[in-house]
Short mmCIF file of C-alpha atoms in Angstrom, two decimals:
data_model
loop_
_atom_site.label_atom_id
_atom_site.label_comp_id
_atom_site.label_asym_id
_atom_site.label_seq_id
_atom_site.Cartn_x
_atom_site.Cartn_y
_atom_site.Cartn_z
CA SER O 1 0.09 0.05 0.00
CA LEU O 2 1.05 3.53 -0.47
CA PHE O 3 1.01 4.36 3.22
CA SER O 4 1.34 2.28 6.43
CA PHE O 5 -0.40 2.79 9.73
CA ARG O 6 0.95 3.78 13.05
CA PRO O 7 -1.40 4.68 15.80
CA ALA O 8 -0.61 7.64 17.77
CA ASN O 9 -3.04 9.50 20.16
CA ASN O 10 -6.34 8.35 18.48
CA HIS O 11 -5.03 9.17 15.34
CA PHE O 12 -3.26 7.37 12.42
CA ILE O 13 -0.01 9.10 11.25
CA LEU O 14 1.44 8.84 7.63
CA SER O 15 4.45 6.86 7.81
CA ASN O 16 7.30 5.09 5.41
CA TYR O 17 6.68 8.01 2.74
CA ASN O 18 7.45 11.87 2.84
CA GLN O 19 4.35 12.45 0.99
CA THR O 20 1.71 13.90 3.34
CA CYS O 21 -1.86 14.96 2.79
CA LYS O 22 -1.42 18.58 1.65
CA ASP O 23 1.32 19.07 4.21
CA ARG O 24 -0.62 17.70 7.19
CA ASN O 25 0.07 14.31 8.86
CA ILE O 26 -3.59 13.49 9.54
CA VAL O 27 -6.89 13.48 8.17
CA ARG O 28 -9.69 13.19 10.74
CA PHE O 29 -13.27 12.25 9.91
CA SER O 30 -15.95 13.35 12.41
CA VAL O 31 -19.63 12.46 12.27
CA HIS O 32 -22.02 14.98 13.89
CA THR O 33 -24.83 13.06 15.80
CA VAL O 34 -28.00 14.34 16.65
CA GLU O 35 -30.30 14.21 19.66
CA LEU O 36 -33.26 12.16 17.97
CA VAL O 37 -34.66 8.64 17.92
CA SER O 38 -34.94 8.51 14.26
CA GLY O 39 -33.94 6.54 11.23
CA GLY O 40 -31.60 9.34 10.41
CA ALA O 41 -30.10 9.68 13.60
CA GLU O 42 -29.47 5.94 13.69
CA ALA O 43 -27.77 5.96 10.13
CA LEU O 44 -25.34 8.65 11.65
CA ILE O 45 -24.35 6.18 14.46
CA GLN O 46 -23.89 3.54 11.86
CA LEU O 47 -21.55 5.85 9.59
CA MET O 48 -19.64 6.50 12.76
CA LEU O 49 -18.99 2.68 13.40
CA ILE O 50 -18.34 2.17 9.71
CA LEU O 51 -15.59 4.82 9.73
CA GLN O 52 -14.10 3.55 12.94
CA GLU O 53 -13.71 0.25 11.09
CA ALA O 54 -12.43 1.89 7.95
CA SER O 55 -9.60 3.82 10.01
CA LEU O 56 -7.81 0.50 10.43
CA GLU O 57 -8.29 -0.87 6.88
CA LEU O 58 -8.17 1.81 4.22
CA PRO O 59 -4.69 1.59 2.33
CA ILE O 60 -4.66 4.67 0.59
CA ALA O 61 -4.01 7.37 3.46
CA SER O 62 -4.12 7.34 7.21
CA PHE O 63 -6.98 9.05 8.93
CA SER O 64 -8.48 8.94 12.47
CA SER O 65 -12.36 9.11 13.20
CA SER O 66 -14.45 10.63 15.88
CA ILE O 67 -17.61 11.75 16.93
CA LEU O 68 -19.06 15.09 17.57
CA LYS O 69 -21.78 15.64 20.35
CA TYR O 70 -21.46 11.96 21.64
CA HIS O 71 -23.69 13.09 24.79
CA SER O 72 -26.43 13.83 22.64
CA ILE O 73 -26.62 9.98 21.50
CA PRO O 74 -29.96 8.38 22.87
CA GLN O 75 -29.52 5.77 25.30
CA LYS O 76 -31.53 3.63 22.86
CA TYR O 77 -28.78 3.66 20.38
CA ARG O 78 -26.03 3.43 22.83
CA ASP O 79 -27.31 0.12 24.00
CA GLN O 80 -28.29 -1.23 20.75
CA TYR O 81 -24.92 -0.68 19.15
CA GLU O 82 -23.03 -1.20 22.19
CA ILE O 83 -21.21 2.17 22.36
CA ASP O 84 -19.88 4.36 25.41
CA SER O 85 -17.66 7.26 25.56
CA HIS O 86 -14.50 4.91 25.64
CA THR O 87 -15.62 3.28 22.26
CA PHE O 88 -14.68 6.42 20.13
CA TYR O 89 -12.60 9.41 19.98
CA VAL O 90 -14.90 12.37 21.22
CA SER O 91 -14.09 15.90 19.40
CA GLY O 92 -15.50 18.86 20.62
CA VAL O 93 -16.84 21.10 17.71
CA TYR O 94 -14.63 24.20 18.97
CA SER O 95 -11.36 22.23 18.95
CA LEU O 96 -11.99 21.29 15.16
CA GLY O 97 -9.68 22.94 12.70
CA ARG O 98 -7.33 24.27 15.25
CA ASP O 99 -4.37 21.91 14.52
CA VAL O 100 -2.80 22.68 11.30
CA ASP O 101 -1.40 19.17 10.98
CA ILE O 102 -5.01 17.86 10.82
CA PHE O 103 -7.40 18.16 7.94
CA GLU O 104 -10.80 17.90 8.93
CA ILE O 105 -13.68 16.20 7.34
CA ILE O 106 -17.12 16.53 8.90
CA ILE O 107 -20.29 14.59 8.09
CA ILE O 108 -23.30 16.48 8.98
CA PRO O 109 -27.32 15.63 8.97
CA GLU O 110 -29.06 17.66 6.47
CA ILE O 111 -30.99 19.45 9.30
CA MET O 112 -27.78 21.57 9.78
CA SER O 113 -26.29 24.15 7.67
CA CYS O 114 -22.93 23.33 6.28
CA LYS O 115 -22.01 27.09 5.44
CA LEU O 116 -22.95 27.88 9.07
CA PHE O 117 -21.00 25.09 10.52
CA GLN O 118 -17.90 26.04 8.47
CA THR O 119 -18.16 29.55 9.40
CA LEU O 120 -18.75 29.06 13.29
CA TYR O 121 -15.94 26.38 13.60
CA LEU O 122 -13.56 25.47 10.86
CA ASN O 123 -10.92 27.00 8.80
CA PRO O 124 -11.64 26.42 5.05
CA SER O 125 -7.87 25.92 4.17
CA ASN O 126 -7.89 22.56 6.24
CA SER O 127 -11.62 21.37 6.36
CA LYS O 128 -14.47 20.16 4.21
CA VAL O 129 -17.85 19.68 5.48
CA TYR O 130 -20.19 16.98 3.82
CA LYS O 131 -23.81 17.03 4.43
CA TRP O 132 -25.62 13.62 4.21
CA LEU O 133 -28.89 13.82 2.84
CA LEU O 134 -30.93 11.29 4.99
CA SER O 135 -34.61 12.78 3.89
CA SER O 136 -36.11 13.96 0.76
CA SER O 137 -38.15 17.08 2.56
CA ILE O 138 -35.17 19.18 3.25
CA PRO O 139 -34.10 21.97 0.90
CA ILE O 140 -30.99 21.69 -0.82
CA GLU O 141 -28.08 23.74 0.17
CA LYS O 142 -26.19 24.22 -3.02
CA GLN O 143 -22.97 25.47 -1.80
CA CYS O 144 -22.54 22.53 0.24
CA ASN O 145 -20.47 19.17 -0.60
CA HIS O 146 -23.57 16.33 -0.40
CA LEU O 147 -23.62 12.82 0.23
CA SER O 148 -26.99 10.86 -0.20
CA HIS O 149 -28.40 8.04 1.49
CA ALA O 150 -29.86 6.58 -1.71
CA TYR O 151 -29.36 6.52 -5.40
CA MET O 152 -32.72 8.13 -5.98
CA LEU O 153 -31.82 11.39 -3.98
CA SER O 154 -28.55 11.65 -5.80
CA GLY O 155 -30.12 12.10 -9.08
CA GLU O 156 -31.83 14.69 -11.19
CA TRP O 157 -34.85 14.57 -8.78
CA LYS O 158 -32.95 16.77 -6.22
CA GLY O 159 -30.98 18.64 -9.20
CA LEU O 160 -27.42 17.46 -7.32
CA ASN O 161 -26.58 14.61 -9.94
CA LEU O 162 -24.09 13.22 -7.49
CA PRO O 163 -21.70 10.54 -8.75
CA ASP O 164 -22.15 6.84 -7.40
CA TRP O 165 -19.07 7.42 -4.89
CA ALA O 166 -21.22 10.19 -2.97
CA VAL O 167 -24.05 7.36 -2.15
CA ILE O 168 -23.68 5.82 1.22
CA GLN O 169 -26.67 3.75 2.22
CA PRO O 170 -27.55 3.05 5.80
CA TYR O 171 -28.52 -0.43 6.92
CA ILE O 172 -31.47 -1.82 8.38
CA SER O 173 -31.84 -1.71 12.13
CA PRO O 174 -30.20 -4.53 13.68
CA VAL O 175 -33.06 -5.20 16.39
CA PHE O 176 -35.72 -6.02 13.39
CA LEU O 177 -33.31 -7.87 11.21
CA ARG O 178 -32.42 -10.24 14.12
CA GLN O 179 -36.07 -10.63 15.01
CA ALA O 180 -36.86 -11.60 11.38
CA LEU O 181 -33.86 -14.08 11.37
CA ASN O 182 -35.21 -15.59 14.49
CA GLU O 183 -38.81 -15.85 13.45
CA CYS O 184 -39.23 -16.24 9.48
CA LEU O 185 -36.24 -15.22 7.41
CA THR O 186 -33.61 -17.44 6.18
CA THR O 187 -29.80 -16.26 5.46
CA THR O 188 -30.43 -16.98 1.71
CA GLY O 189 -33.48 -14.37 2.07
CA GLU O 190 -36.22 -16.98 1.89
CA ILE O 191 -39.27 -16.65 4.12
CA SER O 192 -40.63 -19.87 6.10
CA MET O 193 -43.47 -21.56 4.78
CA THR O 194 -44.78 -21.24 8.33
CA ALA O 195 -44.56 -17.57 8.21
CA ILE O 196 -46.38 -17.59 4.75
CA ASP O 197 -49.05 -19.78 6.03
CA THR O 198 -49.91 -17.43 9.09
CA LYS O 199 -50.19 -14.30 7.16
CA GLN O 200 -53.31 -12.40 7.15
CA ASP O 201 -55.24 -10.27 4.49
CA LEU O 202 -53.59 -7.34 5.51
CA ILE O 203 -52.33 -4.10 3.77
CA ILE O 204 -50.30 -1.60 5.55
CA ILE O 205 -49.33 1.79 4.28
CA ASP O 206 -46.42 3.85 5.25
CA ASN O 207 -47.90 7.04 6.78
CA ASP O 208 -46.25 9.50 4.48
CA THR O 209 -48.36 8.07 1.34
CA PRO O 210 -50.55 10.72 -0.24
CA GLU O 211 -54.18 10.96 1.30
CA ASN O 212 -55.81 10.19 -2.15
CA ILE O 213 -53.76 7.01 -2.35
CA ILE O 214 -54.62 6.04 1.09
CA ASN O 215 -58.27 6.79 0.28
CA LEU O 216 -57.89 4.81 -2.91
CA LEU O 217 -56.90 1.83 -1.01
CA LYS O 218 -59.36 1.96 1.68
CA ASN O 219 -62.19 2.41 -0.74
CA THR O 220 -61.23 -0.58 -3.07
CA PHE O 221 -60.14 -2.84 -0.87
CA GLY O 222 -61.50 -1.99 2.95
CA ASP O 223 -64.34 -4.21 2.35
CA THR O 224 -62.52 -7.27 1.61
CA TYR O 225 -59.22 -6.82 3.44
CA THR O 226 -57.69 -5.19 6.57
CA VAL O 227 -56.07 -1.94 5.52
CA VAL O 228 -53.93 0.02 8.03
CA VAL O 229 -51.85 3.34 7.97
CA VAL O 230 -48.70 2.64 10.02
CA THR O 231 -48.62 5.56 12.47
CA GLY O 232 -48.08 5.61 16.28
CA PHE O 233 -47.19 1.95 16.58
CA ASP O 234 -44.72 1.20 19.31
CA LYS O 235 -41.77 -1.81 18.30
CA ASN O 236 -44.35 -4.72 19.48
CA GLY O 237 -47.08 -3.22 17.57
CA LEU O 238 -44.99 -2.84 14.50
CA LEU O 239 -43.84 -6.41 14.84
CA GLU O 240 -47.32 -7.47 14.77
CA LEU O 241 -48.22 -5.84 11.49
CA TYR O 242 -44.91 -6.94 9.83
CA ARG O 243 -45.96 -10.60 10.90
CA LYS O 244 -49.48 -10.24 9.39
CA ALA O 245 -49.09 -8.04 6.41
CA LYS O 246 -49.02 -9.49 2.71
CA VAL O 247 -48.70 -5.85 1.03
CA VAL O 248 -46.86 -2.67 2.05
CA VAL O 249 -47.40 0.45 0.07
CA ASP O 250 -45.32 3.42 0.01
CA TRP O 251 -46.19 5.94 -2.80
CA CYS O 252 -43.11 7.46 -4.21
CA LEU O 253 -40.44 5.34 -2.03
CA VAL O 254 -37.39 7.49 -1.25
CA GLY O 255 -34.52 5.98 0.16
CA ALA O 256 -34.39 3.72 3.24
CA GLU O 257 -37.89 3.98 4.51
CA ARG O 258 -38.18 1.75 7.64
CA VAL O 259 -41.86 0.55 7.43
CA PRO O 260 -41.40 -0.99 3.88
CA MET O 261 -37.91 -2.18 4.55
CA GLU O 262 -38.70 -3.67 7.94
CA SER O 263 -42.05 -5.45 6.95
CA MET O 264 -40.32 -6.94 3.76
CA LEU O 265 -37.86 -8.76 6.03
CA PHE O 266 -40.89 -10.42 7.49
CA GLY O 267 -42.49 -11.12 3.96
CA ALA O 268 -44.50 -8.37 3.06
CA VAL O 269 -44.61 -7.41 -0.67
CA LEU O 270 -43.71 -3.94 -1.61
CA VAL O 271 -46.06 -1.97 -4.08
CA THR O 272 -44.48 1.79 -4.89
CA SER O 273 -44.85 4.22 -7.81
CA ASN O 274 -42.24 4.88 -10.40
CA CYS O 275 -40.01 7.70 -8.69
CA ASN O 276 -36.38 8.25 -9.96
CA LYS O 277 -34.17 5.07 -9.76
CA VAL O 278 -36.36 3.30 -7.08
CA LEU O 279 -35.38 -0.11 -8.74
CA ARG O 280 -31.74 0.63 -7.97
CA ASP O 281 -32.47 1.26 -4.37
CA PHE O 282 -35.17 -1.47 -4.25
CA PRO O 283 -34.67 -4.44 -6.49
CA ILE O 284 -38.34 -5.62 -6.44
CA PRO O 285 -40.53 -7.04 -9.55
CA GLU O 286 -40.76 -4.25 -11.97
CA ARG O 287 -44.51 -4.71 -12.11
CA PHE O 288 -45.03 -3.66 -8.79
CA VAL O 289 -43.31 -0.22 -9.42
CA VAL O 290 -46.47 1.13 -10.75
CA GLU O 291 -47.24 4.07 -13.05
CA ASN O 292 -50.59 5.32 -11.87
CA GLU O 293 -53.39 4.55 -9.52
CA ASN O 294 -54.86 1.96 -11.66
CA GLY O 295 -51.44 0.02 -11.92
CA LEU O 296 -51.48 0.31 -7.92
CA VAL O 297 -55.01 -1.48 -7.54
CA MET O 298 -53.93 -3.98 -10.03
CA ALA O 299 -50.69 -5.00 -8.45
CA VAL O 300 -52.32 -5.23 -4.95
CA ARG O 301 -55.14 -7.36 -6.21
CA GLU O 302 -52.50 -9.66 -7.67
CA ILE O 303 -50.43 -10.04 -4.56
CA MET O 304 -53.36 -10.56 -2.33
CA GLY O 305 -54.64 -13.34 -4.63
CA ASN O 306 -51.35 -15.02 -5.25
CA TYR O 307 -49.35 -14.22 -2.21
CA SER O 308 -47.57 -17.45 -1.54
CA SER O 309 -46.48 -17.68 -4.98
CA ILE O 310 -45.13 -14.15 -5.49
CA VAL O 311 -43.22 -13.70 -1.98
CA PRO O 312 -40.11 -15.74 -3.36
CA GLU O 313 -39.81 -13.09 -6.11
CA LEU O 314 -38.58 -10.61 -3.46
CA VAL O 315 -35.51 -12.75 -2.41
CA ASP O 316 -32.92 -10.18 -4.15
CA MET O 317 -34.60 -7.22 -1.93
CA ARG O 318 -34.29 -9.16 1.14
CA MET O 319 -30.42 -10.51 0.44
CA LYS O 320 -29.74 -6.63 -0.07
CA MET O 321 -31.03 -6.01 3.45
CA LEU O 322 -29.25 -8.96 4.92
CA ARG O 323 -25.83 -7.52 3.53
CA GLY O 324 -26.73 -4.15 4.33
CA ARG O 325 -24.02 -3.38 6.66
CA GLN O 326 -21.25 -4.91 4.20
CA THR O 327 -23.04 -2.70 1.46
CA MET O 328 -22.64 0.40 3.65
CA LYS O 329 -19.09 -0.28 4.42
CA GLU O 330 -18.28 -0.71 0.57
CA ASN O 331 -19.87 2.58 -0.12
CA VAL O 332 -17.97 4.34 2.44
CA MET O 333 -14.57 2.95 1.24
CA ARG O 334 -15.43 3.91 -2.10
CA TRP O 335 -16.04 7.53 -1.03
CA LEU O 336 -13.19 7.62 1.40
CA ASN O 337 -10.91 6.16 -1.62
CA HIS O 338 -12.22 8.97 -3.97
CA ILE O 339 -11.89 11.91 -1.37
CA LEU O 340 -8.50 11.15 0.16
CA CYS O 341 -7.07 11.05 -3.28
CA GLU O 342 -8.13 14.44 -4.10
CA ILE O 343 -7.43 15.83 -0.84
CA CYS O 344 -3.82 14.30 -0.38
CA ASP O 345 -3.18 15.06 -3.90
CA ILE O 346 -2.33 11.39 -4.59
CA ASP O 347 -2.80 9.67 -7.78
CA CYS O 348 -4.99 6.89 -7.36
#
């Protein structure tokens, strides 16, 4: 490799070569966590864990990883991911950019302003801020460097046209994955016949689905099947829905939405609309990515009438979720390879 690693004071120093990263010895990656219990907050913790692993494995340049606002991490996630204040090097935001030997790369969530963060805390000559887009509802801050959590958000739909190396896909919550593996999901992505046989005539709808689509489904299928909008359920309530549901509907699915992903682990069949690049993020049968309301009704009717023969068709989707952590790590390594070559002026 171009560089070898020598640990020192929670950083990894370039050694064996005189070439340094823009005359600095260390590249430090810091993830800004948030005090929320949400899919986005959990994704930031996953990124923090992956970067810590990468700091030991990346052969291109040396770097360290740290977290900002450690004490804002909800206890739920500290317990779930088995992290404490000794697991990670913790940086204070006011200490960033003060050491001329360190090039700072900060990853912030989309609810923060990268321009304001850079102005308040950093020196532009030895720092770079990336905003990780974890939601489709936040306006784009054009002057930022962006990462996306889904290929859909990287494309023209948001006007960013990000390259593939700027896509980092978080993985599904380990709590639901372990539960599915214990109950019904095999390591090859199949759903057990016992789980298939105990399914009920239940259609669940993600709560960000437009009202006209919800009303269409209730009016069309409400007399024959149970139709439930998923909102206000705790973990146990969600599990009960996932175990029973044959169909999950999320109109214009954008990235790593939890209800469709988690329910598919338990055998639900996803139907969504044809929004930009959805099949790249969700490899489901193309006929269940519908063009209009009539297509939605036809797809739901087909699944409800032929569920046991259709559920095996989603094995690719379930395998993608099973290897989600490895995929995220590959995404992170791809991004690191690109930006470290650029920052360090290395011919990669």
